[in-house]
Amino acid sequence: MSQTTEKPFQIGDIVMDNRVVLAPMAGICNSAFRLTVKEFGAGLVYAEMISDKGIVSKNEKTLGMLYIDERENPLSLQIFGGDKTTLVEAAKYVDENTTADIIDINMGCPVNKIIKCEAGARLLLDPNKVYEMVAAVVDAVKKPVSVKMRIGWDDEHVFAVENAQAVERAGASAVAVHGRTRVQMYEGKANWDIIRQVKENVNIPVLGNGDVESPQDAKRMLDTTGVDAVMIGRAALGNPWMIYRTVQYLETGELKDEPGVREKMDVCLLHFERLMQLKGESVAVREMRKHASWYLKGIRGNGKARSAINQTETATELRAILNGIVQEYEQRESEIYVPEQKEIII
């Protein structure tokens, strides 16, 4: 198989090791998660979207979201806002006060809270406003600027090509396209054909996003749309091996094995320890409940463990459950034997 990653991928002057990118996911992509995924080989990681107004008002919680571990780079830090003045001020703060390599503008978030601020996917209804917002940010900062957007608002308002051209004309260095409309939210099928049309009509790098659930999907997206990089979101939840396996598959054609139970739980615990360092025990335990459930996906008989995890209040309890899963699994495996040529499973 020919190497899909032989062409270098870069945004502005930032060069990536490969073309596999972690998507920004709200409430997920904090430093603990990003670093864990980065260590599995992601060429670029995106931070979760951060409010421009929160940055400008120096909100303590918002500024805490700007934390970047030096091992994460290259990293793209995403901001959102519907007002040009505050978006520019926030971008300038990120430019001057963080080690982010790229500043990304969110034009894809479909949730009502963001739409009501005239931000996120709301901007997709007006290519002229897209141009204005992006141009203002590009003019104000030194770091490369990119945009992550959806293909459109609904089936009657799919301005993906026009919006991407506005992004390019405004001076942005890349555009990431999620192949769904705002109305679709996260349901239905992503339209890769429109992603291909965007790639054919702009000269800046295009990142494709949506329905990449396996390494084979990633290769198919690269081959059929011509995008410069593939962006993986939900498929990486509790599964940073998806990133590693995709990088390996694109570079060598080899499909690496899925991880075993011990490896899954070891990485889950590492992720948890990092989350505790970032947010403290109480918050980390609550947030880790959903992550642990994702790590447990595919492990036989995980229902009881998931129920127990959802009741945990302390790090000691959570560690005990995760370690217990490994012990139970390994004990069960050791009880599989073949006396007198007959397999017996206890």
Short mmCIF file of C-alpha atoms in Angstrom, two decimals:
data_model
loop_
_atom_site.label_atom_id
_atom_site.label_comp_id
_atom_site.label_asym_id
_atom_site.label_seq_id
_atom_site.Cartn_x
_atom_site.Cartn_y
_atom_site.Cartn_z
CA MET A 1 0.00 0.00 0.00
CA SER A 2 1.28 3.46 -0.83
CA GLN A 3 1.89 5.79 2.07
CA THR A 4 -1.01 8.19 2.54
CA THR A 5 0.96 10.47 4.87
CA GLU A 6 3.97 11.07 2.64
CA LYS A 7 2.84 14.62 1.81
CA PRO A 8 3.71 17.01 4.65
CA PHE A 9 0.77 18.65 6.37
CA GLN A 10 1.10 22.13 7.80
CA ILE A 11 -1.02 25.07 8.89
CA GLY A 12 0.82 28.32 8.32
CA ASP A 13 4.38 27.64 9.41
CA ILE A 14 3.40 24.83 11.81
CA VAL A 15 4.40 21.44 10.38
CA MET A 16 2.74 18.25 11.70
CA ASP A 17 4.32 14.79 11.98
CA ASN A 18 1.30 13.22 10.28
CA ARG A 19 -2.21 13.91 9.03
CA VAL A 20 -4.21 12.49 11.94
CA VAL A 21 -5.81 15.19 14.09
CA LEU A 22 -7.79 15.15 17.36
CA ALA A 23 -11.01 17.16 16.97
CA PRO A 24 -12.07 19.78 19.53
CA MET A 25 -14.82 18.37 21.76
CA ALA A 26 -16.52 20.54 24.36
CA GLY A 27 -16.19 19.23 27.90
CA ILE A 28 -13.67 16.62 26.74
CA CYS A 29 -10.54 18.13 25.23
CA ASN A 30 -8.79 19.48 28.30
CA SER A 31 -5.04 19.08 28.74
CA ALA A 32 -5.29 15.68 30.47
CA PHE A 33 -7.21 14.15 27.56
CA ARG A 34 -5.21 15.92 24.85
CA LEU A 35 -1.85 14.83 26.25
CA THR A 36 -3.00 11.24 26.53
CA VAL A 37 -4.13 11.27 22.90
CA LYS A 38 -1.01 13.12 21.80
CA GLU A 39 1.14 10.34 23.22
CA PHE A 40 -0.65 7.93 20.90
CA GLY A 41 0.71 9.83 17.92
CA ALA A 42 -1.75 12.57 16.94
CA GLY A 43 -0.10 15.00 14.53
CA LEU A 44 -2.16 17.88 15.95
CA VAL A 45 -4.56 18.21 18.90
CA TYR A 46 -7.33 20.77 19.33
CA ALA A 47 -8.39 22.21 22.65
CA GLU A 48 -12.08 22.39 23.55
CA MET A 49 -13.82 25.60 22.52
CA ILE A 50 -13.35 28.52 24.89
CA SER A 51 -15.60 31.58 25.25
CA ASP A 52 -14.20 34.86 23.96
CA LYS A 53 -16.14 36.78 26.60
CA GLY A 54 -14.78 34.52 29.34
CA ILE A 55 -11.23 35.27 28.20
CA VAL A 56 -11.79 39.01 27.86
CA SER A 57 -13.44 39.26 31.31
CA LYS A 58 -10.55 37.19 32.79
CA ASN A 59 -12.98 34.61 34.19
CA GLU A 60 -10.90 32.33 36.41
CA LYS A 61 -12.41 29.07 35.16
CA THR A 62 -12.07 30.17 31.53
CA LEU A 63 -8.44 31.19 31.92
CA GLY A 64 -7.79 27.79 33.52
CA MET A 65 -8.98 26.19 30.27
CA LEU A 66 -6.09 27.88 28.47
CA TYR A 67 -3.53 25.65 30.23
CA ILE A 68 -1.28 23.77 27.80
CA ASP A 69 1.29 21.13 28.73
CA GLU A 70 4.45 21.64 26.68
CA ARG A 71 4.25 17.99 25.53
CA GLU A 72 0.98 18.67 23.69
CA ASN A 73 2.33 20.86 20.92
CA PRO A 74 1.57 21.34 18.13
CA LEU A 75 -1.81 22.44 19.46
CA SER A 76 -4.71 24.46 18.11
CA LEU A 77 -6.68 26.48 20.66
CA GLN A 78 -10.29 27.10 19.68
CA ILE A 79 -12.30 30.18 20.63
CA PHE A 80 -15.92 31.08 19.94
CA GLY A 81 -17.94 34.27 19.89
CA GLY A 82 -20.46 36.21 17.85
CA ASP A 83 -19.10 39.69 18.45
CA LYS A 84 -16.12 40.75 16.36
CA THR A 85 -14.63 43.04 19.01
CA THR A 86 -14.53 40.48 21.82
CA LEU A 87 -13.45 37.69 19.43
CA VAL A 88 -10.45 39.77 18.38
CA GLU A 89 -9.57 40.67 21.97
CA ALA A 90 -9.73 37.02 22.99
CA ALA A 91 -7.60 35.99 20.03
CA LYS A 92 -5.00 38.59 20.96
CA TYR A 93 -4.90 37.29 24.53
CA VAL A 94 -4.38 33.71 23.29
CA ASP A 95 -1.74 34.94 20.85
CA GLU A 96 0.25 36.76 23.51
CA ASN A 97 -0.31 34.61 26.61
CA THR A 98 -0.39 30.95 25.58
CA THR A 99 1.88 28.48 23.84
CA ALA A 100 -0.83 27.46 21.38
CA ASP A 101 0.53 27.10 17.85
CA ILE A 102 -2.72 27.87 16.03
CA ILE A 103 -5.83 29.91 16.89
CA ASP A 104 -9.03 28.30 15.65
CA ILE A 105 -12.43 29.98 15.37
CA ASN A 106 -15.47 27.80 16.07
CA MET A 107 -18.14 28.05 13.37
CA GLY A 108 -19.62 24.62 13.87
CA CYS A 109 -21.03 24.23 17.38
CA PRO A 110 -24.75 23.44 16.98
CA VAL A 111 -26.01 23.83 20.58
CA ASN A 112 -28.62 26.49 21.34
CA LYS A 113 -26.59 28.23 24.05
CA ILE A 114 -23.87 29.04 21.50
CA ILE A 115 -26.29 29.80 18.64
CA LYS A 116 -28.08 32.38 20.83
CA CYS A 117 -24.75 34.24 21.13
CA GLU A 118 -24.69 34.50 17.30
CA ALA A 119 -21.66 32.22 17.46
CA GLY A 120 -20.78 28.70 16.35
CA ALA A 121 -22.84 27.35 13.45
CA ARG A 122 -24.98 30.51 13.41
CA LEU A 123 -22.21 32.25 11.46
CA LEU A 124 -22.60 29.78 8.58
CA LEU A 125 -25.71 31.60 7.32
CA ASP A 126 -23.67 34.62 6.21
CA PRO A 127 -20.40 34.20 4.26
CA ASN A 128 -19.83 37.96 4.53
CA LYS A 129 -19.86 37.79 8.32
CA VAL A 130 -17.55 34.77 8.16
CA TYR A 131 -15.12 36.89 6.16
CA GLU A 132 -15.38 39.87 8.53
CA MET A 133 -14.79 37.84 11.69
CA VAL A 134 -11.87 35.85 10.31
CA ALA A 135 -10.17 38.84 8.66
CA ALA A 136 -10.35 40.83 11.90
CA VAL A 137 -8.71 38.02 13.87
CA VAL A 138 -6.04 37.34 11.24
CA ASP A 139 -5.09 41.04 11.24
CA ALA A 140 -4.81 41.11 15.04
CA VAL A 141 -2.58 38.09 15.73
CA LYS A 142 0.75 36.59 14.74
CA LYS A 143 -0.17 32.91 15.07
CA PRO A 144 -1.82 31.11 12.12
CA VAL A 145 -5.62 31.26 12.21
CA SER A 146 -7.97 28.45 11.16
CA VAL A 147 -11.72 27.85 11.20
CA LYS A 148 -13.70 24.73 12.07
CA MET A 149 -17.15 24.75 10.50
CA ARG A 150 -20.02 22.55 9.44
CA ILE A 151 -21.21 22.22 5.84
CA GLY A 152 -24.20 24.45 6.55
CA TRP A 153 -27.19 25.35 8.69
CA ASP A 154 -29.68 22.91 7.14
CA ASP A 155 -30.23 21.23 3.78
CA GLU A 156 -31.49 24.50 2.27
CA HIS A 157 -28.53 26.52 3.54
CA VAL A 158 -25.38 24.59 2.66
CA PHE A 159 -22.82 27.34 2.00
CA ALA A 160 -19.76 25.22 2.69
CA VAL A 161 -17.83 26.24 -0.42
CA GLU A 162 -18.75 29.94 -0.13
CA ASN A 163 -17.88 30.00 3.57
CA ALA A 164 -14.57 28.19 3.04
CA GLN A 165 -13.68 30.62 0.27
CA ALA A 166 -14.50 33.50 2.62
CA VAL A 167 -12.22 31.93 5.25
CA GLU A 168 -9.40 31.69 2.71
CA ARG A 169 -9.95 35.20 1.36
CA ALA A 170 -9.82 36.55 4.92
CA GLY A 171 -6.31 35.19 5.33
CA ALA A 172 -6.87 32.04 7.40
CA SER A 173 -4.31 29.26 7.06
CA ALA A 174 -6.70 26.26 7.10
CA VAL A 175 -10.33 25.19 7.37
CA ALA A 176 -11.75 22.07 9.01
CA VAL A 177 -15.11 20.86 7.73
CA HIS A 178 -17.53 18.62 9.63
CA GLY A 179 -19.74 16.95 7.05
CA ARG A 180 -23.05 17.61 8.86
CA THR A 181 -25.41 20.58 9.01
CA ARG A 182 -26.33 22.34 12.23
CA VAL A 183 -29.81 20.80 12.12
CA GLN A 184 -28.32 17.28 11.96
CA MET A 185 -26.43 17.90 15.20
CA TYR A 186 -24.51 14.59 15.57
CA GLU A 187 -27.10 12.38 13.87
CA GLY A 188 -27.39 11.02 10.37
CA LYS A 189 -24.59 10.60 7.89
CA ALA A 190 -21.75 13.05 7.28
CA ASN A 191 -21.62 14.32 3.69
CA TRP A 192 -18.08 13.69 2.51
CA ASP A 193 -18.97 14.83 -1.03
CA ILE A 194 -19.39 18.41 0.18
CA ILE A 195 -16.08 18.16 2.05
CA ARG A 196 -14.54 17.14 -1.30
CA GLN A 197 -16.15 20.14 -2.99
CA VAL A 198 -14.61 22.45 -0.38
CA LYS A 199 -11.17 20.93 -0.99
CA GLU A 200 -11.57 21.43 -4.74
CA ASN A 201 -12.46 25.12 -4.35
CA VAL A 202 -9.85 26.47 -1.91
CA ASN A 203 -6.07 26.43 -1.82
CA ILE A 204 -5.55 26.40 1.94
CA PRO A 205 -5.34 23.05 3.78
CA VAL A 206 -8.68 21.35 4.44
CA LEU A 207 -9.26 18.96 7.36
CA GLY A 208 -12.11 16.47 6.99
CA ASN A 209 -14.30 15.54 9.96
CA GLY A 210 -17.31 13.29 10.48
CA ASP A 211 -17.94 9.52 10.50
CA VAL A 212 -14.28 8.53 10.81
CA GLU A 213 -14.78 5.53 13.07
CA SER A 214 -11.91 3.28 11.99
CA PRO A 215 -8.46 3.53 10.41
CA GLN A 216 -10.03 2.31 7.17
CA ASP A 217 -12.54 5.18 7.30
CA ALA A 218 -9.67 7.63 7.68
CA LYS A 219 -7.92 6.32 4.59
CA ARG A 220 -11.18 6.34 2.64
CA MET A 221 -11.81 9.96 3.58
CA LEU A 222 -8.31 11.01 2.53
CA ASP A 223 -8.60 9.08 -0.74
CA THR A 224 -12.12 10.14 -1.72
CA THR A 225 -12.14 13.79 -0.63
CA GLY A 226 -8.50 14.76 -1.13
CA VAL A 227 -8.38 16.52 2.25
CA ASP A 228 -5.01 17.34 3.75
CA ALA A 229 -5.75 15.78 7.12
CA VAL A 230 -8.40 13.67 8.82
CA MET A 231 -9.94 14.82 12.09
CA ILE A 232 -11.08 12.21 14.62
CA GLY A 233 -13.52 13.08 17.40
CA ARG A 234 -15.94 10.70 19.10
CA ALA A 235 -14.09 7.58 17.90
CA ALA A 236 -11.18 8.59 20.18
CA LEU A 237 -13.30 8.72 23.36
CA GLY A 238 -11.88 6.13 25.71
CA ASN A 239 -9.91 4.92 22.72
CA PRO A 240 -6.67 6.83 22.02
CA TRP A 241 -5.56 3.63 20.27
CA MET A 242 -7.79 4.78 17.40
CA ILE A 243 -5.26 7.56 16.78
CA TYR A 244 -2.24 5.23 16.95
CA ARG A 245 -3.87 2.55 14.81
CA THR A 246 -4.90 5.13 12.20
CA VAL A 247 -1.42 6.65 11.97
CA GLN A 248 0.09 3.18 11.58
CA TYR A 249 -2.48 2.10 9.00
CA LEU A 250 -1.97 5.21 6.87
CA GLU A 251 1.80 4.96 7.01
CA THR A 252 2.29 1.21 6.58
CA GLY A 253 -1.02 -0.37 5.63
CA GLU A 254 -0.84 -2.52 8.76
CA LEU A 255 -3.89 -2.71 10.99
CA LYS A 256 -2.63 -2.99 14.57
CA ASP A 257 -4.50 -5.06 17.15
CA GLU A 258 -7.00 -3.53 19.54
CA PRO A 259 -5.67 -3.09 23.10
CA GLY A 260 -6.17 -5.67 25.85
CA VAL A 261 -8.06 -5.08 29.09
CA ARG A 262 -4.96 -4.34 31.19
CA GLU A 263 -3.66 -1.82 28.66
CA LYS A 264 -7.05 -0.12 28.50
CA MET A 265 -7.29 0.21 32.28
CA ASP A 266 -3.65 1.35 32.62
CA VAL A 267 -4.25 4.22 30.19
CA CYS A 268 -7.60 5.03 31.81
CA LEU A 269 -5.81 5.35 35.17
CA LEU A 270 -3.06 7.49 33.64
CA HIS A 271 -5.71 9.77 32.13
CA PHE A 272 -7.41 9.98 35.54
CA GLU A 273 -4.19 10.88 37.39
CA ARG A 274 -3.59 13.70 34.90
CA LEU A 275 -7.15 14.92 35.30
CA MET A 276 -6.68 15.03 39.08
CA GLN A 277 -3.52 17.10 38.70
CA LEU A 278 -5.45 19.46 36.43
CA LYS A 279 -8.74 19.81 38.32
CA GLY A 280 -8.40 18.24 41.75
CA GLU A 281 -9.86 14.98 43.04
CA SER A 282 -13.53 15.88 43.40
CA VAL A 283 -14.00 17.33 39.89
CA ALA A 284 -11.73 14.71 38.31
CA VAL A 285 -13.71 11.80 39.78
CA ARG A 286 -16.99 13.23 38.48
CA GLU A 287 -15.59 13.95 35.02
CA MET A 288 -13.83 10.59 34.81
CA ARG A 289 -17.07 8.68 35.18
CA LYS A 290 -17.99 9.26 31.53
CA HIS A 291 -14.42 8.66 30.34
CA ALA A 292 -14.16 5.39 32.28
CA SER A 293 -17.39 4.19 30.66
CA TRP A 294 -15.87 4.85 27.26
CA TYR A 295 -12.67 3.00 28.16
CA LEU A 296 -14.81 0.04 29.31
CA LYS A 297 -16.61 -0.20 25.97
CA GLY A 298 -16.04 -3.60 24.42
CA ILE A 299 -15.02 -5.30 27.68
CA ARG A 300 -17.31 -8.23 28.40
CA GLY A 301 -19.58 -7.82 31.40
CA ASN A 302 -18.79 -4.14 31.99
CA GLY A 303 -22.29 -3.13 33.08
CA LYS A 304 -21.74 -3.76 36.80
CA ALA A 305 -18.42 -1.87 36.77
CA ARG A 306 -19.98 1.08 34.96
CA SER A 307 -22.77 1.28 37.52
CA ALA A 308 -20.23 1.24 40.34
CA ILE A 309 -18.09 3.92 38.67
CA ASN A 310 -21.10 6.21 38.37
CA GLN A 311 -21.45 6.08 42.18
CA THR A 312 -17.79 6.78 43.00
CA GLU A 313 -16.86 9.85 44.99
CA THR A 314 -13.14 9.33 45.63
CA ALA A 315 -9.99 8.50 43.70
CA THR A 316 -9.41 5.44 45.89
CA GLU A 317 -12.80 4.01 44.95
CA LEU A 318 -12.30 4.65 41.26
CA ARG A 319 -8.80 3.14 41.21
CA ALA A 320 -10.08 0.06 43.07
CA ILE A 321 -12.84 -0.54 40.53
CA LEU A 322 -10.54 -0.14 37.53
CA ASN A 323 -7.86 -2.40 39.03
CA GLY A 324 -10.55 -4.88 39.98
CA ILE A 325 -11.69 -5.11 36.37
CA VAL A 326 -8.19 -6.18 35.34
CA GLN A 327 -7.91 -8.74 38.17
CA GLU A 328 -11.32 -10.21 37.41
CA TYR A 329 -10.57 -10.46 33.70
CA GLU A 330 -7.15 -12.04 34.22
CA GLN A 331 -8.55 -14.51 36.72
CA ARG A 332 -11.29 -15.49 34.29
CA GLU A 333 -8.73 -15.95 31.52
CA SER A 334 -6.57 -18.17 33.74
CA GLU A 335 -9.56 -20.43 34.37
CA ILE A 336 -9.88 -21.30 30.71
CA TYR A 337 -8.13 -24.63 30.20
CA VAL A 338 -8.32 -27.75 28.01
CA PRO A 339 -8.26 -31.06 29.95
CA GLU A 340 -8.64 -34.22 27.89
CA GLN A 341 -8.85 -32.18 24.68
CA LYS A 342 -12.08 -30.49 25.79
CA GLU A 343 -12.34 -26.74 26.37
CA ILE A 344 -13.96 -25.78 29.63
CA ILE A 345 -14.77 -22.20 30.47
CA ILE A 346 -15.65 -21.49 34.05
#
